[in-house]
Coordinates of C-alpha atoms in Angstrom, one line a residue:
Chain W
M1 CA -22.9 21.3 0.1
I2 CA -19.4 21.4 1.7
R3 CA -16.4 20.3 -0.4
I4 CA -14.0 18.5 1.7
L5 CA -10.4 17.4 0.8
S6 CA -8.3 14.9 2.8
I7 CA -4.6 15.1 2.3
C8 CA -1.6 12.9 3.1
G9 CA 1.9 12.2 1.8
N10 CA 1.1 9.4 -0.6
G11 CA -2.6 10.3 -1.2
M12 CA -3.4 6.7 -0.3
G13 CA -3.5 5.5 3.3
T14 CA -4.2 8.4 5.6
S15 CA -6.3 10.4 3.2
T16 CA -8.5 7.4 2.3
I17 CA -9.1 6.5 5.9
I18 CA -10.2 10.1 6.6
K19 CA -12.3 10.2 3.5
I20 CA -14.3 7.0 4.5
K21 CA -14.7 8.2 8.1
V22 CA -15.9 11.7 7.1
K23 CA -18.4 10.2 4.6
G24 CA -19.8 8.0 7.3
I25 CA -20.0 10.7 9.9
C26 CA -21.6 13.3 7.6
K27 CA -24.1 10.7 6.4
K28 CA -25.2 10.1 10.0
L29 CA -25.4 13.8 10.8
G30 CA -27.2 14.6 7.5
I31 CA -24.5 17.0 6.3
D32 CA -24.3 17.2 2.5
V33 CA -20.6 16.8 1.5
V34 CA -18.4 15.7 -1.4
V35 CA -15.1 14.2 -0.1
D36 CA -12.0 13.9 -2.2
S37 CA -8.5 12.7 -1.3
C38 CA -5.1 13.5 -2.7
S39 CA -1.4 13.6 -1.9
A40 CA 0.3 16.7 -0.5
G41 CA 2.2 17.1 -3.8
E42 CA -1.1 17.5 -5.7
A43 CA -2.9 19.5 -3.0
A44 CA -2.3 22.9 -4.7
S45 CA -4.4 22.0 -7.7
F46 CA -7.3 21.0 -5.5
T47 CA -7.4 23.5 -2.7
S48 CA -9.1 26.3 -4.8
N49 CA -12.2 24.1 -5.1
T50 CA -12.2 23.1 -1.5
D51 CA -14.1 24.5 1.5
L52 CA -12.6 22.3 4.2
I53 CA -9.2 20.5 4.4
I54 CA -8.6 17.6 6.8
T55 CA -5.1 16.2 7.3
T56 CA -2.5 15.4 10.0
P57 CA -0.7 18.1 12.0
E58 CA 2.6 17.7 10.0
W59 CA 0.9 18.2 6.7
G60 CA -1.2 21.0 8.1
K61 CA 2.0 22.9 8.6
M62 CA 3.4 22.2 5.1
I63 CA 0.5 22.7 2.7
R64 CA -0.6 26.1 1.5
Y65 CA -4.3 26.8 0.9
P66 CA -6.3 29.9 -0.1
E67 CA -7.8 32.3 2.5
G68 CA -11.3 31.2 3.5
T69 CA -10.5 27.5 3.3
V70 CA -10.8 25.9 6.7
L71 CA -8.3 23.4 8.1
I72 CA -8.8 20.6 10.5
T73 CA -5.9 18.5 11.8
L74 CA -6.0 15.1 13.4
V75 CA -3.4 13.0 15.2
N76 CA -5.4 9.8 15.6
L77 CA -7.2 9.1 12.3
M78 CA -9.2 6.3 13.8
D79 CA -10.6 8.3 16.6
E80 CA -14.1 8.8 15.3
K81 CA -15.3 10.8 18.4
T82 CA -12.7 13.6 18.1
L83 CA -13.2 13.8 14.3
T84 CA -17.0 14.0 14.8
D85 CA -16.6 16.8 17.4
K86 CA -14.1 18.7 15.3
L87 CA -16.3 18.4 12.2
V88 CA -19.5 19.4 13.9
N89 CA -17.8 22.5 15.6
T90 CA -16.2 23.6 12.3
V91 CA -19.4 23.2 10.3
K92 CA -21.4 25.1 13.0
E93 CA -18.9 27.9 13.0
N94 CA -18.1 28.2 9.3
F95 CA -21.0 26.7 7.4
P96 CA -24.0 27.2 9.7
D97 CA -26.5 26.7 6.9
E98 CA -25.3 23.2 6.2
I99 CA -26.3 21.7 9.6
N100 CA -29.5 21.8 11.6
Chain Q
M1 CA -24.8 -21.4 -24.0
D2 CA -23.6 -18.4 -26.1
T3 CA -25.1 -16.1 -23.4
L4 CA -23.4 -17.9 -20.6
N5 CA -20.1 -17.9 -22.5
F6 CA -20.5 -14.1 -23.1
I7 CA -21.1 -13.5 -19.4
F8 CA -18.2 -15.5 -18.2
T9 CA -15.5 -14.6 -20.8
Q10 CA -16.5 -11.1 -21.8
I11 CA -18.1 -9.6 -18.7
L12 CA -16.6 -11.5 -15.8
G13 CA -13.4 -12.0 -17.7
E14 CA -12.6 -8.3 -17.5
A15 CA -11.2 -7.0 -14.2
Y16 CA -12.5 -3.5 -14.7
I17 CA -16.1 -4.7 -15.2
L18 CA -15.8 -7.3 -12.4
L19 CA -14.6 -4.8 -9.9
A20 CA -17.2 -2.2 -10.9
L21 CA -19.8 -4.9 -10.3
V22 CA -18.4 -5.6 -6.8
T23 CA -18.6 -1.8 -6.0
L24 CA -22.1 -1.6 -7.3
I25 CA -23.3 -4.6 -5.2
G26 CA -21.5 -3.2 -2.2
Y27 CA -23.2 0.1 -2.4
I28 CA -26.6 -1.5 -3.0
A29 CA -26.1 -3.8 0.0
L30 CA -25.3 -0.7 2.1
K31 CA -28.6 0.8 0.8
E32 CA -26.8 3.8 -0.8
P33 CA -28.9 5.7 -3.4
L34 CA -28.6 4.1 -6.9
S35 CA -27.0 7.3 -8.3
K36 CA -24.1 7.0 -5.9
A37 CA -23.8 3.3 -6.6
I38 CA -23.5 4.0 -10.3
A39 CA -21.0 6.8 -9.8
G40 CA -18.9 4.6 -7.6
S41 CA -18.8 1.8 -10.0
I42 CA -17.9 4.0 -13.0
K43 CA -15.0 5.5 -10.9
T44 CA -14.0 1.9 -10.1
A45 CA -14.0 0.9 -13.8
V46 CA -12.1 4.0 -14.9
G47 CA -9.6 3.6 -12.0
V48 CA -8.8 0.0 -13.0
L49 CA -8.3 1.1 -16.6
V50 CA -6.0 4.0 -15.5
L51 CA -4.0 1.4 -13.5
G52 CA -3.6 -0.5 -16.8
V53 CA -2.2 2.5 -18.6
G54 CA 0.4 3.0 -15.8
S55 CA 1.2 -0.7 -15.9
S56 CA 2.0 -0.9 -19.6
K57 CA 4.1 2.3 -19.4
L58 CA 6.0 0.8 -16.5
T59 CA 6.6 -2.5 -18.3
S60 CA 7.9 -0.7 -21.5
T61 CA 10.2 1.7 -19.6
F62 CA 11.6 -0.8 -17.2
G63 CA 11.7 -3.7 -19.7
G64 CA 14.3 -1.9 -21.9
L65 CA 16.5 -1.2 -18.9
L66 CA 16.3 -4.9 -17.7
D67 CA 17.2 -6.2 -21.2
A68 CA 20.2 -4.0 -21.4
L69 CA 21.3 -5.2 -18.0
N70 CA 20.9 -8.8 -19.0
D71 CA 22.8 -8.3 -22.3
K72 CA 25.7 -6.6 -20.7
F73 CA 26.3 -8.5 -17.5
G74 CA 24.0 -11.5 -17.7
M75 CA 22.2 -10.2 -14.6
T76 CA 18.5 -10.2 -13.9
G77 CA 17.2 -6.9 -12.5
V78 CA 14.5 -7.0 -9.9
L79 CA 12.6 -3.9 -9.0
L80 CA 11.3 -3.7 -5.4
D81 CA 7.9 -2.1 -5.8
T82 CA 4.5 -3.3 -4.7
Y83 CA 2.4 -2.2 -7.7
S84 CA 5.1 -3.4 -10.2
T85 CA 4.9 -6.8 -8.6
M86 CA 1.2 -7.0 -9.1
V87 CA 1.7 -5.9 -12.8
A88 CA 4.4 -8.7 -13.2
T89 CA 2.3 -11.5 -11.6
N90 CA -0.9 -10.4 -13.4
D91 CA 1.0 -10.5 -16.7
K92 CA 2.1 -14.0 -15.9
L93 CA -1.5 -15.1 -15.1
G94 CA -2.5 -13.7 -18.5
E95 CA -6.1 -14.8 -19.3
F96 CA -6.6 -16.0 -15.7
V97 CA -6.0 -12.5 -14.3
T98 CA -9.7 -12.2 -13.0
W99 CA -9.0 -15.1 -10.6
T100 CA -7.3 -12.5 -8.5
V101 CA -10.5 -10.6 -7.9
Y102 CA -12.2 -13.7 -6.7
T103 CA -9.3 -14.4 -4.4
M104 CA -9.7 -10.9 -2.9
L105 CA -13.4 -11.4 -2.3
G106 CA -12.8 -14.9 -1.0
A107 CA -10.1 -13.8 1.4
F108 CA -12.3 -11.0 2.7
I109 CA -15.1 -13.5 3.4
I110 CA -12.8 -16.0 5.1
N111 CA -11.4 -13.2 7.2
I112 CA -14.9 -12.3 8.4
I113 CA -15.7 -15.9 9.1
L114 CA -12.4 -16.3 11.1
V115 CA -13.3 -13.2 13.2
A116 CA -16.9 -14.4 13.6
L117 CA -15.5 -17.6 15.1
R118 CA -13.0 -15.6 17.3
K119 CA -13.9 -17.7 20.3
Y120 CA -12.0 -20.6 18.6
T121 CA -9.6 -18.9 16.2
K122 CA -8.5 -16.0 18.5
I123 CA -8.5 -13.8 15.3
R124 CA -10.1 -10.4 16.0
A125 CA -9.0 -8.1 13.2
V126 CA -10.8 -7.5 9.9
F127 CA -8.4 -6.4 7.2
L128 CA -9.7 -3.4 5.3
T129 CA -6.7 -1.9 3.5
G130 CA -8.1 -2.1 0.0
N131 CA -4.9 -1.3 -2.0
V132 CA -2.9 -3.9 0.0
M133 CA -5.7 -6.5 -0.2
L134 CA -5.7 -6.1 -4.0
I135 CA -2.0 -6.5 -4.4
Q136 CA -1.5 -9.4 -1.9
T137 CA -4.4 -11.5 -3.2
A138 CA -3.1 -11.0 -6.8
I139 CA 0.3 -12.2 -5.9
S140 CA -0.9 -15.1 -3.7
T141 CA -3.1 -16.3 -6.6
F142 CA 0.0 -16.3 -8.8
I143 CA 2.1 -18.2 -6.3
V144 CA -0.5 -21.0 -5.9
Y145 CA -1.1 -21.2 -9.7
N146 CA 2.6 -21.0 -10.6
F147 CA 3.6 -24.1 -8.5
L148 CA 0.4 -26.2 -8.5
H149 CA -1.3 -25.4 -11.9
T150 CA -4.7 -26.0 -10.2
S151 CA -8.1 -25.1 -11.6
M152 CA -9.7 -21.7 -10.9
L153 CA -11.8 -22.9 -7.9
V154 CA -8.9 -24.7 -6.2
T155 CA -6.4 -21.9 -6.8
V156 CA -8.8 -19.3 -5.5
L157 CA -9.7 -21.3 -2.5
I158 CA -6.1 -22.1 -1.5
A159 CA -4.8 -18.5 -2.2
S160 CA -7.7 -16.8 -0.4
S161 CA -7.4 -19.1 2.7
I162 CA -3.6 -18.5 3.1
T163 CA -4.0 -14.7 2.6
A164 CA -6.9 -14.5 5.0
L165 CA -5.0 -16.4 7.7
Y166 CA -2.0 -14.2 7.2
W167 CA -4.2 -11.1 7.5
G168 CA -6.1 -12.3 10.5
I169 CA -3.2 -13.7 12.5
M170 CA -0.6 -10.9 11.9
S171 CA -3.0 -8.0 12.3
T172 CA -4.5 -9.5 15.5
L173 CA -1.0 -9.8 16.9
L174 CA -0.4 -6.1 16.4
I175 CA -3.5 -5.0 18.2
K176 CA -1.7 -4.6 21.6
P177 CA 1.5 -2.9 20.2
V178 CA -0.7 -0.4 18.2
K179 CA -2.6 0.4 21.4
E180 CA 0.7 1.1 23.1
I181 CA 2.1 3.4 20.5
S182 CA -1.1 5.3 19.9
G183 CA -2.0 5.8 23.6
G184 CA -5.0 3.6 23.6
A185 CA -6.5 3.7 20.1
D186 CA -8.6 0.7 19.2
F187 CA -7.5 -0.3 15.7
T188 CA -4.6 -2.3 14.2
I189 CA -2.4 -2.2 11.1
G190 CA -3.2 -4.3 8.1
H191 CA -0.3 -3.9 5.8
Q192 CA 2.9 -5.5 4.5
Q193 CA 5.4 -5.4 7.4
M194 CA 3.4 -6.7 10.3
L195 CA 6.0 -9.4 11.3
G196 CA 8.7 -6.8 11.0
S197 CA 6.8 -4.4 13.3
L198 CA 6.1 -7.2 15.8
I199 CA 9.8 -8.2 15.9
A200 CA 10.8 -4.5 16.3
Y201 CA 8.3 -4.2 19.2
K202 CA 9.8 -7.3 20.9
I203 CA 13.5 -6.7 20.5
A204 CA 13.8 -2.9 20.6
P205 CA 13.9 -2.8 24.5
K206 CA 16.9 -5.1 24.4
I207 CA 18.8 -3.0 21.9
G208 CA 18.2 0.5 23.0
N209 CA 16.6 2.7 25.7
K210 CA 13.1 4.0 25.2
D211 CA 14.1 7.3 26.9
D212 CA 16.1 8.2 23.8
D213 CA 12.8 8.9 22.0
I214 CA 13.5 10.5 18.7
E215 CA 10.4 12.6 18.9
R216 CA 12.2 14.8 21.4
I217 CA 15.2 15.5 19.0
K218 CA 15.2 18.0 16.2
L219 CA 15.8 16.5 12.7
P220 CA 17.2 18.4 9.7
N221 CA 14.4 20.1 7.8
W222 CA 15.4 18.9 4.3
L223 CA 14.5 15.3 5.3
S224 CA 10.8 16.3 5.2
I225 CA 10.9 16.4 1.3
F226 CA 10.9 12.6 1.5
Q227 CA 7.3 12.9 2.8
D228 CA 6.1 14.0 -0.6
N229 CA 5.6 10.8 -2.6
V230 CA 6.2 12.3 -6.1
V231 CA 9.5 13.9 -5.0
A232 CA 10.7 11.0 -3.0
S233 CA 10.0 8.2 -5.6
S234 CA 11.6 10.4 -8.3
I235 CA 14.7 10.9 -6.2
V236 CA 15.0 7.2 -5.2
L237 CA 14.4 5.9 -8.8
L238 CA 16.7 8.6 -10.3
F239 CA 19.5 7.6 -7.9
F240 CA 19.3 3.9 -8.7
V241 CA 18.7 4.3 -12.5
T242 CA 21.8 6.6 -12.6
I243 CA 24.0 4.0 -10.9
L244 CA 22.6 1.3 -13.2
M245 CA 23.1 3.3 -16.4
V246 CA 26.6 4.4 -15.4
A247 CA 27.4 0.7 -14.9
L248 CA 26.1 0.0 -18.3
G249 CA 28.5 2.5 -19.7
K250 CA 28.1 5.6 -21.9
E251 CA 28.2 3.6 -25.1
T252 CA 25.3 1.3 -24.3
V253 CA 23.2 4.1 -22.9
T254 CA 23.9 6.3 -26.0
T255 CA 22.6 3.5 -28.2
M256 CA 19.5 3.1 -26.0
A257 CA 18.9 6.8 -26.1
G258 CA 18.7 7.2 -29.9
G259 CA 19.3 10.8 -30.6
T260 CA 19.0 12.1 -27.0
N261 CA 22.1 13.1 -25.0
W262 CA 22.9 10.2 -22.7
I263 CA 22.8 12.2 -19.4
I264 CA 19.4 13.7 -20.3
Y265 CA 18.3 10.2 -21.2
I266 CA 19.2 8.9 -17.8
V267 CA 17.2 11.7 -16.1
K268 CA 14.2 11.1 -18.4
T269 CA 14.2 7.3 -17.8
G270 CA 14.4 7.8 -14.0
L271 CA 11.6 10.3 -14.0
T272 CA 9.5 8.3 -16.5
L273 CA 9.6 5.4 -14.1
A274 CA 8.3 7.7 -11.4
V275 CA 5.6 8.9 -13.8
S276 CA 4.4 5.3 -14.5
L277 CA 4.1 4.6 -10.8
Y278 CA 2.3 7.9 -10.3
I279 CA -0.3 7.0 -13.0
L280 CA -0.6 3.5 -11.5
L281 CA -1.2 5.0 -8.0
T282 CA -3.8 7.5 -9.4
G283 CA -5.8 4.6 -10.8
V284 CA -5.6 2.6 -7.7
R285 CA -6.6 5.5 -5.5
M286 CA -9.6 6.1 -7.7
F287 CA -11.1 2.7 -7.2
V288 CA -9.6 1.5 -3.9
S289 CA -11.5 4.1 -1.8
E290 CA -14.7 2.9 -3.5
L291 CA -14.0 -0.7 -2.7
M292 CA -12.9 0.1 0.8
Y293 CA -16.1 2.0 1.4
S294 CA -18.1 -1.2 0.6
F295 CA -15.8 -3.5 2.5
Q296 CA -15.9 -1.4 5.6
G297 CA -19.6 -0.9 5.5
I298 CA -20.3 -4.7 5.0
S299 CA -17.9 -5.8 7.7
E300 CA -19.5 -3.3 10.2
K301 CA -22.9 -4.7 9.4
I302 CA -21.9 -8.3 9.8
L303 CA -19.4 -7.9 12.6
P304 CA -20.1 -4.8 14.6
G305 CA -17.3 -4.1 17.1
A306 CA -14.5 -6.1 15.3
V307 CA -11.1 -4.5 15.4
V308 CA -10.3 -2.9 12.0
A309 CA -6.9 -3.3 10.4
V310 CA -6.1 -0.3 8.3
D311 CA -3.3 1.2 6.3
C312 CA 0.0 1.7 8.2
A313 CA -0.2 5.4 7.5
A314 CA -2.7 5.6 10.4
V315 CA 0.1 5.3 12.9
F316 CA 2.4 7.9 11.2
G317 CA 0.8 10.8 13.1
F318 CA 1.8 9.4 16.5
A319 CA 5.5 9.5 15.7
P320 CA 6.4 11.6 12.7
K321 CA 10.1 11.8 13.4
A322 CA 10.5 8.0 13.9
V323 CA 8.9 7.7 10.4
L324 CA 11.7 9.6 8.8
L325 CA 14.4 8.0 10.9
G326 CA 13.1 4.5 10.0
F327 CA 13.2 5.5 6.3
V328 CA 16.8 6.6 6.6
G329 CA 17.9 3.4 8.5
G330 CA 16.0 1.2 6.0
A331 CA 17.5 3.1 2.9
I332 CA 21.0 2.6 4.2
G333 CA 20.3 -1.1 5.0
M334 CA 18.9 -1.6 1.5
I335 CA 21.9 0.0 -0.3
F336 CA 24.1 -2.1 1.9
G337 CA 22.2 -5.2 0.9
V338 CA 22.3 -4.3 -2.8
V339 CA 26.1 -3.8 -2.7
G340 CA 26.5 -7.0 -0.7
L341 CA 24.7 -9.1 -3.3
I342 CA 26.9 -7.7 -6.0
V343 CA 30.0 -8.4 -4.0
V344 CA 29.1 -12.1 -3.4
G345 CA 28.4 -12.4 -7.2
S346 CA 24.6 -12.8 -7.1
P347 CA 23.1 -13.1 -10.6
I348 CA 20.2 -10.8 -9.4
L349 CA 20.5 -7.1 -9.2
I350 CA 18.0 -5.5 -6.8
I351 CA 16.7 -2.0 -7.6
P352 CA 15.0 -0.7 -4.5
G353 CA 11.8 1.3 -4.9
F354 CA 10.4 4.0 -2.7
I355 CA 7.3 2.2 -1.3
P356 CA 9.0 -0.7 0.5
M357 CA 11.9 1.5 1.4
F358 CA 9.7 4.2 3.1
F359 CA 6.5 2.6 4.3
D360 CA 8.0 -0.6 5.7
N361 CA 10.8 1.0 7.6
A362 CA 8.7 4.0 8.7
V363 CA 6.3 1.6 10.5
I364 CA 9.0 -0.6 11.9
G365 CA 10.8 2.5 13.0
I366 CA 7.7 3.7 15.0
F367 CA 7.5 0.5 16.9
A368 CA 11.3 0.4 17.5
N369 CA 11.5 4.0 18.7
K370 CA 8.6 3.6 21.1
R371 CA 10.3 0.7 22.9
G372 CA 14.0 1.4 22.3
G373 CA 14.6 5.0 21.2
W374 CA 16.5 6.2 18.2
K375 CA 19.5 3.8 18.5
A376 CA 17.2 0.8 18.3
T377 CA 15.3 2.4 15.5
L378 CA 18.4 2.8 13.3
I379 CA 19.8 -0.6 14.0
I380 CA 16.5 -2.5 13.5
T381 CA 15.6 -0.7 10.3
F382 CA 19.1 -1.1 8.9
C383 CA 18.8 -4.9 9.4
S384 CA 15.2 -4.8 8.0
G385 CA 16.6 -3.1 4.9
I386 CA 19.1 -5.9 4.3
I387 CA 16.5 -8.6 5.0
Q388 CA 14.1 -6.9 2.5
V389 CA 16.7 -6.9 -0.2
V390 CA 18.1 -10.5 0.3
G391 CA 14.7 -12.1 0.9
S392 CA 13.1 -10.4 -2.1
G393 CA 16.0 -11.5 -4.3
L394 CA 15.3 -15.1 -3.2
A395 CA 11.5 -14.8 -3.7
A396 CA 11.8 -13.2 -7.2
S397 CA 14.3 -15.8 -8.4
A398 CA 12.1 -18.7 -7.1
L399 CA 9.2 -17.3 -9.0
G400 CA 11.2 -16.1 -12.1
I401 CA 9.8 -12.6 -12.1
N402 CA 11.5 -9.2 -12.4
A403 CA 9.7 -7.3 -9.6
W404 CA 8.9 -8.2 -6.0
Q405 CA 7.1 -6.5 -3.2
G406 CA 10.2 -5.8 -1.2
S407 CA 8.2 -5.4 2.0
F408 CA 9.4 -7.2 5.1
D409 CA 6.7 -9.8 5.4
W410 CA 7.0 -10.6 1.7
A411 CA 10.8 -11.2 2.2
T412 CA 10.2 -13.5 5.2
I413 CA 6.8 -15.1 5.7
W414 CA 5.8 -15.2 2.0
L415 CA 9.3 -16.3 1.0
G416 CA 8.6 -19.3 3.3
I417 CA 5.2 -19.8 1.7
I418 CA 6.7 -19.7 -1.8
Y419 CA 9.2 -22.4 -0.8
I420 CA 6.5 -24.6 0.7
F421 CA 4.5 -24.4 -2.5
K422 CA 7.6 -25.1 -4.5
C423 CA 8.3 -28.2 -2.5
I424 CA 4.7 -29.4 -2.8
G425 CA 4.8 -28.7 -6.6
S426 CA 7.9 -30.6 -7.2
F427 CA 6.9 -33.4 -4.9
L428 CA 3.7 -33.8 -7.0
G429 CA 5.8 -33.5 -10.1
I430 CA 4.0 -30.4 -11.3
C431 CA 6.8 -27.9 -11.6

């Protein structure tokens, strides 16, 4: 199981959209995930229990996360194709046991 | 009869149970495993109750401040904040508060019907921003009930029809502008400043030059702290609470503070307001993503290929600097509006909150910058800030409540709707 965290400024709009998209994509691909969302201000208290962070490029530059945690950044949150490609590549590269 | 009574008053009369049931049914309709459905509905119930904790904290902290303001100057304070407005209108609805949940479901269904009939209605967007849907339907339910005193069925029908039309029409009108700013993305915004964004999109080319794109200019680094919601809402609230308390005078504040030093008391009150909003938001976040998951799944099943209208944050990534510039322009405009109202002797004192200040003008700023560069962005968001303050003052006084959304559409379109209902109500001799 991969633990995913989506992050944005308010912990509401962007991160919820990402969360719902990621849940849907992973369900289709049969990848077992738990997805949480939070605001950048709270991120530090979540990142130690996270395998994969998804956020926008601006937040990607600002948040700190432990070594070993993987980061994906997205400009167009609604672009399901790019998100799917990035997710699949990242999972294949970093969590090969989770995908077949 | 006792069983029926139990179901309607005890089970369906409690918002947290009702919303948990909606989540449960949504998950089952989407053929999710039962364990996930139960987990989702528990999170919904807990989230709604957390929201309640934040609400009562907000009411108690803010109430004392408003009373003092009224005693000293005879002024009514109005806080511009989305969630506080929902708290205020839900309080006024009292035992009828669950009507708001039926309005939300009703508006969602009507929105889907309007899109299904798009050949005739021209409406193409399905509104899926759960947090905004929750707030807007709660407030529209109150507007209808406040002026017409209608029964549950009639109130819910009228409120959900108006809200669904607002959602469908405004978010459909933004499909093309969003495509332009995002470079071809196929979605639209479903939020609280859709008219403002549309106006900015139309008039920005006349005010500025789109070659002055702010995205090519470097902004001071310290501005980025405003992107963190906890920091930003604390700063904004602390700023306005300090001004308010200083106006009340050391003596009054010392009495309010009890044994605490008056300066420390000011700091604590400002931060406590931010805390209340933070608790509120945590509750909303917990259940809104569950609700949105169901809404999105169901609309995809019924209407595959419809354009989805989502939170305005979805466009922030395309123009991160315009977001900050819009916030600055809007904040200056809002302060200007607040001072202006005091100068003309308004009996209402507006206390701007962070959400309408940031989110509205950030979005409006993105559209203005794309079409008219940074000059147009500053001018348009400055004007939008003033409109937000003045329009919200009028709306809050027409409804007699101490909080208002503050968002652009709620200071314009919905101000008009409020006055229409007021006229109908007084014509029928109801209010």
